[in-house]
Coordinates of C-alpha atoms in Angstrom, one line a residue:
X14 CA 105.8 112.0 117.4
X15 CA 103.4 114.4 115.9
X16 CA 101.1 112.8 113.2
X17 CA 99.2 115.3 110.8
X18 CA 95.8 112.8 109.7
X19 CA 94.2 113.8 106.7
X20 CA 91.8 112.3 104.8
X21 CA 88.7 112.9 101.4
X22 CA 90.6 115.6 99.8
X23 CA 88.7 115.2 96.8
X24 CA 90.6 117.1 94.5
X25 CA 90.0 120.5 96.8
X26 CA 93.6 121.4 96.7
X27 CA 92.9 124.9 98.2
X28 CA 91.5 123.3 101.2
X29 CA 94.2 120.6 101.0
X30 CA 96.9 123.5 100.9
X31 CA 94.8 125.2 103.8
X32 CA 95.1 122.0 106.1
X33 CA 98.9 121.3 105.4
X34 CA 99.7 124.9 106.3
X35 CA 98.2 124.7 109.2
X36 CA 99.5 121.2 109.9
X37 CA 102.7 122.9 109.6
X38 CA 102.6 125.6 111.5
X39 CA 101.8 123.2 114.1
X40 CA 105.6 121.4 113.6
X41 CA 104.0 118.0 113.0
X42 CA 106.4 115.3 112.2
X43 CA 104.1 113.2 109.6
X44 CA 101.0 113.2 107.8
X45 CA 99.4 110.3 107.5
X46 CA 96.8 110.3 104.2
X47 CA 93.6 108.3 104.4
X48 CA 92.5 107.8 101.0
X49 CA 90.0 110.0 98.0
X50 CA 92.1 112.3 96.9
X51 CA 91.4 113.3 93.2
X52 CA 87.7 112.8 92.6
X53 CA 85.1 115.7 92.7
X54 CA 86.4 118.8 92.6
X55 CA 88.7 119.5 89.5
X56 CA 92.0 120.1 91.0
X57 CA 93.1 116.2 91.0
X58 CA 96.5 116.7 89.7
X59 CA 97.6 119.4 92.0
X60 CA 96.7 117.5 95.0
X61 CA 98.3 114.4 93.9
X62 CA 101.5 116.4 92.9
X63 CA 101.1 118.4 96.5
X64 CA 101.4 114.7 97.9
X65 CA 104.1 113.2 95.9
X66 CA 106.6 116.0 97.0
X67 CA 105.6 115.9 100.8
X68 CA 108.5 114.2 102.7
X69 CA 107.6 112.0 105.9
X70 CA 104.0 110.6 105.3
X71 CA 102.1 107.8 104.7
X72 CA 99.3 107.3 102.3
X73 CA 97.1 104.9 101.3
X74 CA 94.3 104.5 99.0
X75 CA 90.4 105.0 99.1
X76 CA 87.8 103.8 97.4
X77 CA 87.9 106.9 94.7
X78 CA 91.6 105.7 94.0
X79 CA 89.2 102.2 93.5
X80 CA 87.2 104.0 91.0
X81 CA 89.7 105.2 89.0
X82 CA 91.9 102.2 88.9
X83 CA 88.9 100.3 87.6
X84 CA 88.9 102.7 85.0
X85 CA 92.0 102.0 83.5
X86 CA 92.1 100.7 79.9
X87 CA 88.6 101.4 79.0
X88 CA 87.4 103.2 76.1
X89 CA 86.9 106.9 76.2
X90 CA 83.9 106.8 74.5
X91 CA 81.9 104.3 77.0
X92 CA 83.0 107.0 79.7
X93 CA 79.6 108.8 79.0
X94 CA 77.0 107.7 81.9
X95 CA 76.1 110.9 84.1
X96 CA 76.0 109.4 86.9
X97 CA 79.6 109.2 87.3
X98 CA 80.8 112.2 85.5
X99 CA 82.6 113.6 88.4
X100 CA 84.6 110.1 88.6
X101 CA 85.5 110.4 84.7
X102 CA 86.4 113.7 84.7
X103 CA 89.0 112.9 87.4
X104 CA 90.3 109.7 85.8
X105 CA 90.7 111.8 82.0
X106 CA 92.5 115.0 83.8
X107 CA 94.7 113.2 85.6
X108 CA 98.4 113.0 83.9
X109 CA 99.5 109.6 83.5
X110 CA 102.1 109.5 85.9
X111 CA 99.6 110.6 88.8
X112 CA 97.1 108.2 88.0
X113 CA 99.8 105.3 88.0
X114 CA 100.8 106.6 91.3
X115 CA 97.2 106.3 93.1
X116 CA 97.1 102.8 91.3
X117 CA 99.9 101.6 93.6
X118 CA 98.8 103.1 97.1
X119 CA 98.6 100.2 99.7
X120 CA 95.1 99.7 100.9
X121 CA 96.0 99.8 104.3
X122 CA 98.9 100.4 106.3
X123 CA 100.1 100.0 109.8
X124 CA 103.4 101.8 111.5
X125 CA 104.5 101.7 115.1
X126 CA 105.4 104.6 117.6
X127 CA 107.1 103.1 120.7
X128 CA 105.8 99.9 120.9
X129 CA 101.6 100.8 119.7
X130 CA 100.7 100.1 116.4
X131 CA 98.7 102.6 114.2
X132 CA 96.4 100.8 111.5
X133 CA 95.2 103.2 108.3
X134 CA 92.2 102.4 106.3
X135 CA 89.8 104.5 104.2
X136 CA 86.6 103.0 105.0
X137 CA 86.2 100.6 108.5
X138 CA 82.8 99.0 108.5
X139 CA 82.5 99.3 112.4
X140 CA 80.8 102.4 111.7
X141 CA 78.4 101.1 109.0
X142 CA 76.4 98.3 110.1
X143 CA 72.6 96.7 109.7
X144 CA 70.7 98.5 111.1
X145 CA 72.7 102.5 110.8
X146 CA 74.1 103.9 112.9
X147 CA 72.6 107.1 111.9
X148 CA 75.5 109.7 113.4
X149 CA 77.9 108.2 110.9
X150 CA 75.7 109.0 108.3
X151 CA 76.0 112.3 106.7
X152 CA 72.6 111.9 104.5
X153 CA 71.0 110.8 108.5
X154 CA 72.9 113.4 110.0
X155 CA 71.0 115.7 108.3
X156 CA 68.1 115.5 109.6
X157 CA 69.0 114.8 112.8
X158 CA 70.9 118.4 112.6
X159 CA 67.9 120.1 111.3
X160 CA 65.8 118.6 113.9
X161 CA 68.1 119.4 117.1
X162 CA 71.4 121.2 115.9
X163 CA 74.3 119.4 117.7
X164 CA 77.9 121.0 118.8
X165 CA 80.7 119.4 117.9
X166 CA 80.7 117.7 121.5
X167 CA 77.4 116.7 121.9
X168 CA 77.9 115.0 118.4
X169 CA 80.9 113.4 119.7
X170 CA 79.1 112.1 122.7
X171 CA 76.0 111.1 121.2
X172 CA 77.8 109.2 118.3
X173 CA 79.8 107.6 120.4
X174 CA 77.0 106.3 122.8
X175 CA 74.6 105.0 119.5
X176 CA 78.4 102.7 118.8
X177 CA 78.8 101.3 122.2
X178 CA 74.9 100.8 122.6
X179 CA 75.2 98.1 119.8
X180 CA 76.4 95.0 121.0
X181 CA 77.5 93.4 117.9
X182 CA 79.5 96.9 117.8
X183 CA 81.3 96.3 121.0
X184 CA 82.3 92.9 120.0
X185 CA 84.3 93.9 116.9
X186 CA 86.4 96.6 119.0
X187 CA 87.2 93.9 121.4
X188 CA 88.1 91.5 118.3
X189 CA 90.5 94.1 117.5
X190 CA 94.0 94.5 118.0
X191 CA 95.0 97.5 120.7
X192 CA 96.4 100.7 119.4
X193 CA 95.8 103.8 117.0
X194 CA 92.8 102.4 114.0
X195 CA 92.2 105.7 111.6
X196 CA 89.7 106.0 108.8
X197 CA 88.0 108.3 106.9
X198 CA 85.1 107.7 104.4
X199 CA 82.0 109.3 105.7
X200 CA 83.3 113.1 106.3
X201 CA 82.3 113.1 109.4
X202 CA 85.4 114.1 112.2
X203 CA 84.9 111.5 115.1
X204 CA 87.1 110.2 117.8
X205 CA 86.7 108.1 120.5
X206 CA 88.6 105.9 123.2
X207 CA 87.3 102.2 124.5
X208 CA 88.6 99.0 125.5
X209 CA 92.7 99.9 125.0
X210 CA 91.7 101.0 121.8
X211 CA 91.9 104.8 120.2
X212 CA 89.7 105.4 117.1
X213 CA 89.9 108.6 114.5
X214 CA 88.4 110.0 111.6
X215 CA 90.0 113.5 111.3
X216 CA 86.7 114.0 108.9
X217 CA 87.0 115.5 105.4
X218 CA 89.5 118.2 104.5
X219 CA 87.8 119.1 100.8
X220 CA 84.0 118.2 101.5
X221 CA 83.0 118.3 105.2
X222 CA 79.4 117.2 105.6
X223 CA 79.1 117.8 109.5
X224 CA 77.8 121.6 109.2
X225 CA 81.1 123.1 109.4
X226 CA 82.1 124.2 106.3
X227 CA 85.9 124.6 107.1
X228 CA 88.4 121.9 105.9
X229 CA 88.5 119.2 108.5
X230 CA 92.1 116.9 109.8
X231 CA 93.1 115.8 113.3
X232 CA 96.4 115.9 114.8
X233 CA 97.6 113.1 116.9
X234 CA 100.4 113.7 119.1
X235 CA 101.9 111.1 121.5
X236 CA 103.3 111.9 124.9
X237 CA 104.8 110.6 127.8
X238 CA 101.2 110.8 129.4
X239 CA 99.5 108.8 126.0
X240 CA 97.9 110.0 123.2
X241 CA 96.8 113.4 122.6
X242 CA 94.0 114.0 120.1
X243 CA 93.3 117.7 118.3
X244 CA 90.8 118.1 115.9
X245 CA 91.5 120.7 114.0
X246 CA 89.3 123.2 111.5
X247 CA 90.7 125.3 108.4
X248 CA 88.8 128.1 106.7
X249 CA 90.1 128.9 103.6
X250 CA 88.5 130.6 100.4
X251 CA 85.1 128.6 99.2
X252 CA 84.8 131.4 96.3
X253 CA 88.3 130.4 94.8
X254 CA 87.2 126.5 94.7
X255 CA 83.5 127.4 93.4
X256 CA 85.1 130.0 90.9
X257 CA 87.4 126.5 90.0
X258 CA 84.2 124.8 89.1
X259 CA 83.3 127.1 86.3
X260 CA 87.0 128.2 85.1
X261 CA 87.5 124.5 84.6
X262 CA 85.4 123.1 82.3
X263 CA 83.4 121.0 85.2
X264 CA 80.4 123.0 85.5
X265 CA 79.7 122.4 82.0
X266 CA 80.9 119.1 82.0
X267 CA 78.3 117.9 84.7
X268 CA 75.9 120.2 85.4
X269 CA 73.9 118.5 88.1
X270 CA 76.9 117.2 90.1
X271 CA 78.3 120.7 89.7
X272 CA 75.5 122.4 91.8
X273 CA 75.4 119.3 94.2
X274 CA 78.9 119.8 95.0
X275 CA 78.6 124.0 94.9
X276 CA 75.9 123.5 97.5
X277 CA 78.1 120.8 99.9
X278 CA 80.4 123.2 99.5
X279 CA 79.2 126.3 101.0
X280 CA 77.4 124.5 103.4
X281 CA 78.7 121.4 104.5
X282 CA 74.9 119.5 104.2
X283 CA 74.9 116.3 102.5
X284 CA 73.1 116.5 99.0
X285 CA 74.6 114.0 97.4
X286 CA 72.9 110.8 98.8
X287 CA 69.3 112.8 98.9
X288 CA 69.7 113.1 95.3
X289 CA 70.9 109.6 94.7
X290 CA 67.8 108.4 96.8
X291 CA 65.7 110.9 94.4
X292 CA 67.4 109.2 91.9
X293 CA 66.3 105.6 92.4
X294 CA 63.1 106.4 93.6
X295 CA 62.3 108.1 90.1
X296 CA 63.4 105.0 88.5
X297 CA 60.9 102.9 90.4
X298 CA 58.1 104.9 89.4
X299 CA 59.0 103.9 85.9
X300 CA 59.7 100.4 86.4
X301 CA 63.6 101.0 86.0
X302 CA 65.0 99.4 89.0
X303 CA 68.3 98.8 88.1
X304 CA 71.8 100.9 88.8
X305 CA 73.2 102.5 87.1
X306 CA 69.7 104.1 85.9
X307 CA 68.9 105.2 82.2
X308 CA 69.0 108.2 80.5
X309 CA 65.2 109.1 80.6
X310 CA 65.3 108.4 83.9
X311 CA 68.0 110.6 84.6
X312 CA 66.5 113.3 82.9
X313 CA 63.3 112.7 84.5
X314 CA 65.1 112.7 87.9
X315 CA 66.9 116.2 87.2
X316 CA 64.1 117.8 86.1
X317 CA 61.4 116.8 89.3
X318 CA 65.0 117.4 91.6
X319 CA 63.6 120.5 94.5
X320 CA 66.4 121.6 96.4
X321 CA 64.4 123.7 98.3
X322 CA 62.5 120.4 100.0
X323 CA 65.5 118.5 100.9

C-alpha cells in the first residue's frame, strides 16, 4: 500500500489541491488526513468539501476542528475578541453541513497494513516536552535557522539527536506500541526510525514554518523490504492564496492576523507565536496578565508590533 499523509491544511485549498495532485500522480492508494483543516486561510469550505468527496482515506480531527466545535451554539455577538478572529471567521463561513462533519472526526485512528499497525493523531506530546525540544518548535526554529541555516537533512539529523538525547524521551518510544505513529501539529516535516518504531510528521501542506515555502505531505509506501518514507514538497501559486485574503473579506476582517499569515505565507518563518509572546509581554507591562488579553492591550500590542526586529 501507498499512503498519501497530509496534514495543517488550514483552509489553503490551493495548496491542498497542489499536494493531492501530486499525491496522485504518484498512484497512491490512500490519504491519510492529520487534522486543521479549515482555520486560517479563508477557503474552509472548499477544503472540507475537497475531503468529503475523496474516496479511500482516513481522517481525523485536530485541535482547529477543537476550536470550532467548542464554538457551536454560542452567540454571534460574543464572537468579537481579536485574538481569535481567524478561528471565528472559519466557524461563521463554514456551511452547516461541513462544520457537522468536522464535529464528528475521530480523534485518533489506527489501521493495519499486513500485520503493523498505523496510529493517527494531530498533536503527539513526545515532541513537546519540559524543557523544548527547540527543533520541534517553529517560533525556536527560527532563530536557530537565522543563526546557522539548516538543510532539510541536517534538520532531520539534528532533531532527531535533541529527541533521543532526552531520556524521559526515549522511555515513552519504548512505552509505545511497534508500528507506523503519524502526527502533525507543529508544521514542521520530520521522520525518524528507533526502537521497531517509525515516526512521521509529513509537515504542513497550507502553512509550512520550516523555511520552505512549498506545501509540505509525506508519502509512505510499504514494500516487501519495509517501509519506505518520501517527503515530498509542492509549489503552487502564493499570489492566488494572498490575492484570497483580500477578495474575501479576511483582510478586513482581521487585519493583524491578515499580515501575520501573508508574511508565513511567503516565507514559511513563524510569526505567529513572536507576536503572541509580544502579545503577553505588553500585557504585563500594564499589569494585565491574564489570556485572553483586553482590548487596550491589544491595541497597544498592535501598535508597538516591529516586524522588522523579529
Amino acid at each position: 500500500m501507498k499512503y498519501a499523509i497530509i496534514s495543517d491544511v488550514h483552509g489553503n485549498i490551493h495548496a491542498f489541491n497542489a499536494v493531492l495532485a501530486d499525491a496522485m500522480s504518484q498512484v497512491v492508494d490512500k490519504f491519510l488526513l492529520l487534522g486543521d483543516y479549515a482555520s486560517s486561510f479563508p477557503y474552509g469550505n472548499s477544503v472540507v468539501e475537497t475531503i468529503r468527496k475523496l474516496e479511500s482515506c482516513v481522517v481525523i480531527r485536530g485541535n482547529g476542528e477543537g476550536y470550532l466545535i467548542d464554538l457551536q451554539g454560542r452567540n454571534p455577538a460574543e464572537l468579537a475578541n481579536e485574538q481569535f478572529k481567524p478561528v471565528y471567521w472559519a466557524y461563521r463561513s463554514l456551511l452547516p453541513e461541513n462544520l457537522t462533519y468536522l464535529a464528528e472526526l475521530p480523534e485518533s485512528a489506527v489501521l493495519a497494513d499486513r500485520g503493523t499497525k498505523i496510529h493517527l493523531t494531530h498533536h503527539m506530546d513526545l515532541y513537546f516536552r519540559k524543557p523544548k525540544i527547540e527543533l520541534f518548535h517553529a517560533c525556536d526554529l527560527r532563530h536557530i535557522m537565522k543563526l546557522a541555516p539548516l538543510a532539510h537533512e541536517g534538520y532531520l539529523a539534528q532533531a532527531k539527536a535533541a529527541l533521543l538525547n532526552c531520556p524521559e524521551a526515549i522511555a515513552e518510544i519504548k512505552a509505545m506500541p511497534k508500528g507506523v505513529h503519524l502526527s502533525g501539529h507543529n508544521h514542521l516535516q520530520f521522520h525518524m526510525e528507533y526502537d521497531g518504531k517509525l515516526f512521521i510528521n509529513p509537515g504542513s501542506c497550507g502553512e509550512p514554518l520550516d523555511w520552505d515555502t512549498r506545501a509540505a505531505y509525506t508519502i509512505l509506501t510499504l514494500t516487501d523490504a519495509g517501509w519506505k518514507v518520501d517527503e515530498r514538497r509542492v509549489a503552487y501559486d502564493l499570489d492566488a492564496v494572498a490575492e484570497g485574503l483580500e477578495m474575501s473579506g479576511f483582510a478586513a476582517y482581521a487585519p493583524v492576523w491578515s499580515e501575520i499569515m501573508d508574511l508565513e505565507l511567503r516565507t514559511a518563518k513563524d510569526y505567529f507565536m513572536p507576536f503572541v509572546i509580544h502579545l503577553m509581554e505588553t500585557g504585563k507591562e500594564v499589569g494585565a496578565t491574564e489570556f485572553p488579553v483586553n482590548d487596550e492591550v491589544w491595541k497597544l500590542a498592535v501598535s508597538t508590533w516591529d516586524v522588522s526586529k523579529i
